[in-house]
Coordinates of C-alpha atoms in Angstrom, one line a residue:
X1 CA 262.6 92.4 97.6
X2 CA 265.3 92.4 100.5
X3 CA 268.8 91.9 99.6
X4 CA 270.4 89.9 102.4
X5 CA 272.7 91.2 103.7
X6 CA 276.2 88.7 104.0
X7 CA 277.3 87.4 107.3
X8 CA 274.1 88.1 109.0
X9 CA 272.2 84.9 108.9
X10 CA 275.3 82.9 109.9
X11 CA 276.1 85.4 112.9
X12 CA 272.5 84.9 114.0
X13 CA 272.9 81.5 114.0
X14 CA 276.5 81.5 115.9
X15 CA 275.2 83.8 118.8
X16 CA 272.3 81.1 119.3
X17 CA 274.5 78.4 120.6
X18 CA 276.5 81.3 122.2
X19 CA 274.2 82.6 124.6
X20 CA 272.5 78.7 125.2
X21 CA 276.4 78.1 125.9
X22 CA 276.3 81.4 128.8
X23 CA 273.2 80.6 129.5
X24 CA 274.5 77.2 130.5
X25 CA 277.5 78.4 132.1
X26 CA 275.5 80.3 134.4
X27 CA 273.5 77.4 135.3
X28 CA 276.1 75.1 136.2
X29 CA 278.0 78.3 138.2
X30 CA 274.7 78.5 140.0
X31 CA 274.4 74.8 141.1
X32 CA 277.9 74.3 142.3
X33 CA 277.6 77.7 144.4
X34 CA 274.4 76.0 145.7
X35 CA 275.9 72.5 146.5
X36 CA 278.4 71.7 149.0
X37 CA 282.0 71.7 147.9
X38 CA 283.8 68.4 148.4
X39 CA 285.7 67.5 151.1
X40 CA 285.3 68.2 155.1
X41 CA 284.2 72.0 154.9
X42 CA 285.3 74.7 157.3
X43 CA 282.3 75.6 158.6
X44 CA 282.5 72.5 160.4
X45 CA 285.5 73.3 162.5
X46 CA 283.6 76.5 163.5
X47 CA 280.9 74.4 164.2
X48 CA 282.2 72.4 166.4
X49 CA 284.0 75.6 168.3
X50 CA 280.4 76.6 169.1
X51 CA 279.8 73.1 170.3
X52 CA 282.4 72.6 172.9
X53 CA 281.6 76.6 174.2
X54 CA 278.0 75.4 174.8
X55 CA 279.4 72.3 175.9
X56 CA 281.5 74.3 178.9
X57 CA 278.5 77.2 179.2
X58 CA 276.3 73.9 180.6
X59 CA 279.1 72.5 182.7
X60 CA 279.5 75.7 184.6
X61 CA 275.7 76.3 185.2
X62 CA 275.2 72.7 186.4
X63 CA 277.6 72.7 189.1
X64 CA 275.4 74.7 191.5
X65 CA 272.7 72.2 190.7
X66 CA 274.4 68.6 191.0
X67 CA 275.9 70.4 194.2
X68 CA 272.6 71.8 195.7
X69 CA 272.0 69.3 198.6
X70 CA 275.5 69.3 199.5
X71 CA 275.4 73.1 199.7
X72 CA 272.1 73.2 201.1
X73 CA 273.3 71.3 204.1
X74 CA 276.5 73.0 204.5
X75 CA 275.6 76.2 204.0
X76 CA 271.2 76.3 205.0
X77 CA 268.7 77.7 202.8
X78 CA 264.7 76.4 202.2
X79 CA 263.3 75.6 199.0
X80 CA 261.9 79.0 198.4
X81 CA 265.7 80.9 198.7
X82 CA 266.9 78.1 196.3
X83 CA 264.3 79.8 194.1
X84 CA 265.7 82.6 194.6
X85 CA 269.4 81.6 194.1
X86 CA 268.3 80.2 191.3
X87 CA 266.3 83.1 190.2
X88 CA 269.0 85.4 190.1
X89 CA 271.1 83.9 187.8
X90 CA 267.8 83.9 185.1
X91 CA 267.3 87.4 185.5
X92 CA 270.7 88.3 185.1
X93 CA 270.8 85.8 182.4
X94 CA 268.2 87.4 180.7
X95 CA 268.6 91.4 181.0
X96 CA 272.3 89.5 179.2
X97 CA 270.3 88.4 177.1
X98 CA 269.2 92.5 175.6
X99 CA 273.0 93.4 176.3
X100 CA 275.0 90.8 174.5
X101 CA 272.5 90.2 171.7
X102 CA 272.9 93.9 170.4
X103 CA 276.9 93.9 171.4
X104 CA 277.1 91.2 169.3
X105 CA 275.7 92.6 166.3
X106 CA 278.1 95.4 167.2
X107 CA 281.3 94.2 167.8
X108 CA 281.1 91.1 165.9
X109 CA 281.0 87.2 167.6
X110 CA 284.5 87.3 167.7
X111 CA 284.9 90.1 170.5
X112 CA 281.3 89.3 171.4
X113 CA 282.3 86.0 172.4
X114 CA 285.8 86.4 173.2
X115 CA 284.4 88.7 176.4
X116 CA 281.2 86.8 177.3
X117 CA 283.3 83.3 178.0
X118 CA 285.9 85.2 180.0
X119 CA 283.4 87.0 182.1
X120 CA 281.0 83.7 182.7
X121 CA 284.5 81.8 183.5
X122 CA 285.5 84.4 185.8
X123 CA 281.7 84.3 187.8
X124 CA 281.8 80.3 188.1
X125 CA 285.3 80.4 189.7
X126 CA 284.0 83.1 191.9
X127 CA 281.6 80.3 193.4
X128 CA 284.3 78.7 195.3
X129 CA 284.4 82.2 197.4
X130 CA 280.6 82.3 198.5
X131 CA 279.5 81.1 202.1
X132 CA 275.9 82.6 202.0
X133 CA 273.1 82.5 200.0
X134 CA 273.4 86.0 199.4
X135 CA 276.9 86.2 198.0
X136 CA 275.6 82.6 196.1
X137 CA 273.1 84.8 194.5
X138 CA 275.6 87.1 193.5
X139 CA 277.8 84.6 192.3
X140 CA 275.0 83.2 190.3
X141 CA 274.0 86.5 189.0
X142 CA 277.0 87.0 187.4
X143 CA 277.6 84.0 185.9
X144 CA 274.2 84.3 183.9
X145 CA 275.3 88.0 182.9
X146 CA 278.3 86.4 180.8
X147 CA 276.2 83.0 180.2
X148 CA 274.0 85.4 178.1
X149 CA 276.5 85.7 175.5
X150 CA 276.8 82.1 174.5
X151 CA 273.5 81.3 172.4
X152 CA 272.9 85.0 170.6
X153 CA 277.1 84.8 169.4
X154 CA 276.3 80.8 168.3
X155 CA 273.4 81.2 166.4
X156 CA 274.7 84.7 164.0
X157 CA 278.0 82.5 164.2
X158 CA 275.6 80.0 162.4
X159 CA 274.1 82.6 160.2
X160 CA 277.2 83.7 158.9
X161 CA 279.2 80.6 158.3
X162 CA 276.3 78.4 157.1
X163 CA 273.6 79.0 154.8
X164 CA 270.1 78.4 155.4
X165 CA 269.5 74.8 154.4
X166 CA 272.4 73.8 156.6
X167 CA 271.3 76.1 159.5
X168 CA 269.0 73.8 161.6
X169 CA 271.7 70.9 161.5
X170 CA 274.0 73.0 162.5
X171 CA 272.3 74.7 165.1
X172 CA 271.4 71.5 166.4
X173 CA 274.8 70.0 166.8
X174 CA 276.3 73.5 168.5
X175 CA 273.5 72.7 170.6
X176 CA 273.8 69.5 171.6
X177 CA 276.7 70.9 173.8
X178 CA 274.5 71.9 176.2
X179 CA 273.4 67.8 176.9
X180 CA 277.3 67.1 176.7
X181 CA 277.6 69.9 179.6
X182 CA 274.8 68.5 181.4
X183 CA 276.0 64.6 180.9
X184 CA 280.0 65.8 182.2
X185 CA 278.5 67.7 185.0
X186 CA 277.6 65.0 186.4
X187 CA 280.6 62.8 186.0
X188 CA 283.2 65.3 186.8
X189 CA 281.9 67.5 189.7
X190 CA 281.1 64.5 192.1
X191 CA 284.3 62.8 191.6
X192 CA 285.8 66.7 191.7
X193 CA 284.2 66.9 195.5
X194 CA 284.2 63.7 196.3
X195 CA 287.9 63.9 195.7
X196 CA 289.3 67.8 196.6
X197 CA 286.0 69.3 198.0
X198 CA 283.0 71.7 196.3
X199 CA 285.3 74.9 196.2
X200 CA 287.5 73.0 193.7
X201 CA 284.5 71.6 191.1
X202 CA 283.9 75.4 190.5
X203 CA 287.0 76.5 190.0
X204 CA 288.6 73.2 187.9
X205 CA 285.2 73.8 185.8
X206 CA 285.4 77.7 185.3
X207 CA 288.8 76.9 184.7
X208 CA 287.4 75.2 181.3
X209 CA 286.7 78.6 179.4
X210 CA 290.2 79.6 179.2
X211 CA 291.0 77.0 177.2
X212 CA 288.0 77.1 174.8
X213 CA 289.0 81.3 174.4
X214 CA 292.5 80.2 173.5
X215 CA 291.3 78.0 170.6
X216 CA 288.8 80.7 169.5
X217 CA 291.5 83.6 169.1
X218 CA 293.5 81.2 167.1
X219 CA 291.0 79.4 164.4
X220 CA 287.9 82.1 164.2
X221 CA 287.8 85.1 161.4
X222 CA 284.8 86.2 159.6
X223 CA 284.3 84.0 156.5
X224 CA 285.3 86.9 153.9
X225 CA 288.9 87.1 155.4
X226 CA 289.1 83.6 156.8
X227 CA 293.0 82.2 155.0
X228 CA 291.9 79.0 155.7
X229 CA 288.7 79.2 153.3
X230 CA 288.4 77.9 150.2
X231 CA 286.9 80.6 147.5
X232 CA 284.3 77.5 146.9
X233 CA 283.0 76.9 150.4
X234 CA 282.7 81.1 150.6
X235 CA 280.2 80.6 147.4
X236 CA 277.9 77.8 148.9
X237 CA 278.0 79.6 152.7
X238 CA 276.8 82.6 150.3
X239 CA 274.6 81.0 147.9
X240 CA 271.3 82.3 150.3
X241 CA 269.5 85.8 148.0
X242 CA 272.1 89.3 148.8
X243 CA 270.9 90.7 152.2
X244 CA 270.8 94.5 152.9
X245 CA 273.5 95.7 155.2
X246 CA 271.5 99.4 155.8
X247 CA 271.6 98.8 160.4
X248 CA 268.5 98.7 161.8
X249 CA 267.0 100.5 165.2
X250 CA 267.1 97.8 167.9
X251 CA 263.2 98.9 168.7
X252 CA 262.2 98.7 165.6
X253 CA 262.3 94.6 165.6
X254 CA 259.5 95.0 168.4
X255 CA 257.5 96.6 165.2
X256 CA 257.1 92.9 163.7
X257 CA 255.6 89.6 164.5
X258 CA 258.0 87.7 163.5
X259 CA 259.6 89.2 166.7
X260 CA 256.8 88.0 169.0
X261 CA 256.5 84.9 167.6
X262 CA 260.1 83.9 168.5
X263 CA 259.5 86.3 171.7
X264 CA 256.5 84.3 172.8
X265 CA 258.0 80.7 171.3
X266 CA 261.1 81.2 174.0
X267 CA 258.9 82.7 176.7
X268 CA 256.8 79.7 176.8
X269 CA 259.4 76.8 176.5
X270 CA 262.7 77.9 177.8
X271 CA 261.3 77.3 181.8
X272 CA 260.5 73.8 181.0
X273 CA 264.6 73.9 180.1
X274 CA 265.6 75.4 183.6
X275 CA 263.0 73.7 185.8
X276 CA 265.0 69.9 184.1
X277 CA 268.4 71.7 184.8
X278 CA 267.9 73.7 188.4
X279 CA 265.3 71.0 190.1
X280 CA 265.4 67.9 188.3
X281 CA 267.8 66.6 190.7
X282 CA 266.2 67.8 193.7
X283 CA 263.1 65.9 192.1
X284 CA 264.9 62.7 191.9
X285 CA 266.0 63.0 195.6
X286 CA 262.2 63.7 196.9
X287 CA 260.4 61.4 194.8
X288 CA 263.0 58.7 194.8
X289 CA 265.7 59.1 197.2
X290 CA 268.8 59.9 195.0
X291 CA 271.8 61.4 196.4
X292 CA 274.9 62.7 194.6
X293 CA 276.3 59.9 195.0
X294 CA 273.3 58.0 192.7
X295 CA 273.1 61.4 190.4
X296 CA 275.6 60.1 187.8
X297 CA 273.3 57.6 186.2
X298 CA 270.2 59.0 185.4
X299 CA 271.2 62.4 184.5
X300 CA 273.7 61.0 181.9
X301 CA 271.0 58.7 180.5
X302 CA 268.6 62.1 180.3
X303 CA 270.9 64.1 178.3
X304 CA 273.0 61.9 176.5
X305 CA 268.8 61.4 174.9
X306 CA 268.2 64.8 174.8
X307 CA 271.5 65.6 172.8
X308 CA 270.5 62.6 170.2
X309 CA 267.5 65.0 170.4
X310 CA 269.0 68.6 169.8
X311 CA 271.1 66.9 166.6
X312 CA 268.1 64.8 165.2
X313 CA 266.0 67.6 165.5
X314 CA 268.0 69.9 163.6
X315 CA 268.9 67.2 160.5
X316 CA 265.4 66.7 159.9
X317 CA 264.1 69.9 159.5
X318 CA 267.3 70.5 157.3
X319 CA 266.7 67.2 155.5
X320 CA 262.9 68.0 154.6
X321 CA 264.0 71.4 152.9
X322 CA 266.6 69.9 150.9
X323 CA 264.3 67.2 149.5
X324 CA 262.1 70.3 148.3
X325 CA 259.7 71.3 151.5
X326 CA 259.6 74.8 152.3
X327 CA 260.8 76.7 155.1
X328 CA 257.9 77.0 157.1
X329 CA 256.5 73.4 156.7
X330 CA 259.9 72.2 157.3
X331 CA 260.7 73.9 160.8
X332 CA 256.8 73.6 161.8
X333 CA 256.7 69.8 161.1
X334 CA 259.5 69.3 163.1
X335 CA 258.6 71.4 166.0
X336 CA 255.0 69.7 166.0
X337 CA 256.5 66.2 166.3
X338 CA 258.4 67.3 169.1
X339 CA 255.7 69.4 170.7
X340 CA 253.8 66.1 170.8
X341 CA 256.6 63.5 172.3
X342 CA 256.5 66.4 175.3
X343 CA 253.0 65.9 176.3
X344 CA 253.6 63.2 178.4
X345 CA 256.0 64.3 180.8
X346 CA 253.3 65.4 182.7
X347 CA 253.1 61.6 184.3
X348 CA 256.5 61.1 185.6
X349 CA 255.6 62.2 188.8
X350 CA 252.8 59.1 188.9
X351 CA 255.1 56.4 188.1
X352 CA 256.1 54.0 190.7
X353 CA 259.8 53.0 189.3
X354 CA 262.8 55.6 189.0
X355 CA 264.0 54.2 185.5
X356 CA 260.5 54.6 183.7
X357 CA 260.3 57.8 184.9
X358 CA 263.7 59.2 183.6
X359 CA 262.8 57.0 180.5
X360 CA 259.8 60.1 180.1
X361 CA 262.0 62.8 181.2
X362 CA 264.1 61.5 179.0
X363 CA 262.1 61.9 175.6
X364 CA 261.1 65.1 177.1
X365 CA 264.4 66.4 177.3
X366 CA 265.4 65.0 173.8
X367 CA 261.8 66.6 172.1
X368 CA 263.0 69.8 173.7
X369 CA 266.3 70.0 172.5
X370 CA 264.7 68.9 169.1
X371 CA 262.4 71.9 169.2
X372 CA 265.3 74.4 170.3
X373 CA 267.6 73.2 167.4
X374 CA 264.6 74.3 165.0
X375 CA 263.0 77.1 166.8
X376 CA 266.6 79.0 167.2
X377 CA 267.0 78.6 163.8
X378 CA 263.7 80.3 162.5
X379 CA 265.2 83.7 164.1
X380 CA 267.7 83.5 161.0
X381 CA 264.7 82.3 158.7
X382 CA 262.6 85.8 159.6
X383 CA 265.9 87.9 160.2
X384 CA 269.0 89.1 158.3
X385 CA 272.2 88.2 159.8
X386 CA 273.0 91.9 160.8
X387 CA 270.4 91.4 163.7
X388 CA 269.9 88.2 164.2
X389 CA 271.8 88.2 167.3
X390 CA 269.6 90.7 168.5
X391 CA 266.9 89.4 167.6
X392 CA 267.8 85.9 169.7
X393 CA 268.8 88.4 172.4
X394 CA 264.9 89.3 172.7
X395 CA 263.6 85.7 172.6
X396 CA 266.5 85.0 175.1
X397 CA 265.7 87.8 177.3
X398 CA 261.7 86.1 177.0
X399 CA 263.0 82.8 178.3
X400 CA 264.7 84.3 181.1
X401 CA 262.3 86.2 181.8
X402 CA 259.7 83.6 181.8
X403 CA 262.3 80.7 183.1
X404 CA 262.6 83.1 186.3
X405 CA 258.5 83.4 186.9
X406 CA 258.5 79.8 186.7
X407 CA 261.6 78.8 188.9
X408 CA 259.9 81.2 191.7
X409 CA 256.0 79.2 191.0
X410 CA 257.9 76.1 191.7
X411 CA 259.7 77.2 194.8
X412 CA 256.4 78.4 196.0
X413 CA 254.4 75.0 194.9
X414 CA 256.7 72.8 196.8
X415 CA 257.4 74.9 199.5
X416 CA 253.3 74.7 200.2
X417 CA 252.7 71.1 198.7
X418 CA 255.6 69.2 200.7
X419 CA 257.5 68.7 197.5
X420 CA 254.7 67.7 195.0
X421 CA 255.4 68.1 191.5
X422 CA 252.5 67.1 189.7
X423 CA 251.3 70.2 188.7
X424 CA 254.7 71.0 187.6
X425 CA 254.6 68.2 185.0
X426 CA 251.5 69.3 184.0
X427 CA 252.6 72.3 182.9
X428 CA 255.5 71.1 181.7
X429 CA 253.6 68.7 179.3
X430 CA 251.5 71.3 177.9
X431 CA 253.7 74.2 176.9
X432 CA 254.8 73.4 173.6
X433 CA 251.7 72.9 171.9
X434 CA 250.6 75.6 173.2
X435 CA 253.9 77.9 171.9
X436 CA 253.3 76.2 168.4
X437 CA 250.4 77.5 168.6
X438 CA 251.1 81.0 169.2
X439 CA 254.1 80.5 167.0
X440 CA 251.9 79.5 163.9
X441 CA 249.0 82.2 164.3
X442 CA 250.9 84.8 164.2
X443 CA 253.7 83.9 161.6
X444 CA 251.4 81.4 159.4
X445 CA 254.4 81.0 156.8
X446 CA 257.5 81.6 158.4
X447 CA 258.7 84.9 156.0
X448 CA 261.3 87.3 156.6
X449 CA 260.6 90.8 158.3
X450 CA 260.1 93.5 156.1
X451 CA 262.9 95.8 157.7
X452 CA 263.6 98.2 155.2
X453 CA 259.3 98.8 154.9
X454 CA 259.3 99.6 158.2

């Protein structure tokens, strides 16, 4: 017979509702680092510094545009050396693209971008200087070597202030700077011109980045020795699974197909993006007689869309995971609706009125800007943040790289075709469904790189 023994039945019976008591402790220390803390977070505020960055990146790559058939009467150039002004800002933007997306990972997005805004302001003031369409090349050149910086620093800026439920929203209002830019362009630079003369609307407009870097230096730190950070926010911005911090070989990302697929996603899509922003005036003007004087209109109509676009884009696909869809569905629902509301573009050059035609650039604009929000954001789905910006840098470098083989085929097609751009729209139509695609056969579910196996 065994004796019990005193004390030990009631102990048992007190660690029981001990250890449900931890157990529930935990769980409630769990769900608040999960949910957002009360109150306007900070993240916000460094959201909204990558917004007005992208914001001023736009503004200073427009200008050349908006101003294009002023300069190409004052200065002289065909359609096929506007290709290739406009060409050599792409390429430079793109070989950026390898630079600053590795730098970044380097140095951090607070140098990274700190140096990237004052060396793109520095290239659009030098504008005002060129007389040629040589040194405009050069001009241009430059500016898309410090351009380059923008995206790769906003999106790891993203990955490490934000976790990954928020990521797409956030993305997509950061991004929504670039339709901002592209809707101030043209408000300020013909009234600029109209007013002082062309030399000033690039140098008022490079002028912008100065003031952006001053704001940056004062409100940005890392988020672990951020003062202005609540301990609470920290938690939720952390709540995403521990990620390794062992570096990784820049090379070695071309080992995966998560690489490729974002490679390929940007290659295919990003020249649909340049052709609206580097012709889509001169499209207006041939099709439709619009001067700079008549630019104002339309263009703001386009992108103030497209940025309803960029933000939409990027709530939904953050609004479907929260309510329980996964990752992958999430970001490739979203990207298929918009991939669809592209298709067609491809008959604005058959309309017969102005207005119904930016009505379907229009949606085009917004769908892209809606797929861009969401397809940024899957490089910090597949990727840690330690190379994320690297890893944009590659897909950035891609859309460059493609943007500039595409600039150079239009050039070519109008310069044969007496300015007709229906097979451009054709094209343009097409190339998302195509990249989704791509996108989805070779990364079916959307899951992180195995870096360490590799």
């Amino acid at each position: 017979m065994t004796i019990p023994v005193p004390g030990t039945h009631s102990a048992s019976v007190d660690a029981a509702p001990a250890s449900a008591a931890a157990a529930a402790m935990q769980a409630e220390a769990t769900a608040a680092a999960h949910a957002p803390p009360p109150g306007f977070g900070y993240r916000w505020t460094i959201c909204a510094l990558l917004f007005f960055a992208t914001t001023i990146n736009y503004i200073d790559r427009q200008v050349f545009g908006i101003l294009a058939p002023t300069l190409e009467t004052e200065i002289g150039w065909n359609e096929f050396e506007y290709g290739l002004i406009t060409s050599s800002f792409t390429i430079a933007y793109g070989l950026g693209f390898l630079v600053m997306g590795r730098a970044l990972d380097r140095w951090g997005v607070r140098r990274g971008f700190s140096f990237a805004i004052v060396a793109w302001s520095l290239a659009a003031i030098a504008h005002a200087f060129a007389r040629t369409p040589v040194a405009f090349a050069a001009a241009r050149a430059a500016l898309g070597l410090g351009e380059s910086g923008n995206f790769p620093a906003a999106i790891k800026t993203v990955a490490e202030w934000f976790p990954k439920k928020e990521r797409a929203l956030a993305t997509g209002i950061f991004n929504a700077g670039s339709n901002v830019g592209a809707i101030a362009a043209p408000l300020l630079v013909p009234w600029i011109t109209y007013t002082w003369g062309w030399y000033e609307a690039f140098v008022i407009t490079g002028a912008l980045g100065f003031v952006w870097l001053a704001a940056w230096l004062l409100l940005y730190r890392d988020p672990e020795r951020h003062p202005r950070l609540r301990p609470a926010e920290l938690a939720y911005i952390r709540s995403d699974p521990p990620e390794s911090s062992e570096p990784v070989a820049w090379l070695s990302l071309l080992r995966h197909r998560q690489t490729w697929a974002f490679f390929l996603g940007k290659a295919m899509t990003d020249p649909v993006w340049w052709f609206y922003l580097f012709w889509l005036p001169k499209f207006l003007d041939a099709r439709w007689g619009v001067t700079l004087a008549g630019l104002a209109a339309p263009l703001v109509v386009i992108y103030l869309v497209a940025g309803v676009g960029s933000v939409g884009g990027g709530w939904l696909s953050s609004a479907l995971i929260k309510r329980g869809a996964t990752v992958n569905r999430g970001r490739k629902l979203t990207m298929l609706l918009a991939a669809l509301l592209i298709v067609p573009t491809m008959f604005a050059p058959h309309v017969g009125n102005l207005w119904v035609a930016v009505g379907i650039v229009s949606v085009a604009a917004a769908a892209h800007q809606w797929w861009s929000a969401n397809l940024f954001t899957t490089a910090s789905d597949m990727f840690p943040r330690r190379v994320v910006a690297s890893v944009v840098g590659i897909g950035g470098f891609a859309g460059a790289m493609g943007g500039v083989l595409f600039q150079l085929s239009v050039g070519y097609v109008l310069q044969v075709t007496g300015s007709n751009y229906q097979v451009i729209f054709l094209v343009c139509g097409l190339a998302y469904v195509s990249a989704l695609l791509v996108i989805h056969l070779l990364v079916p579910r959307l899951e992180p790189a195995r870096l360490d196996a590799a």
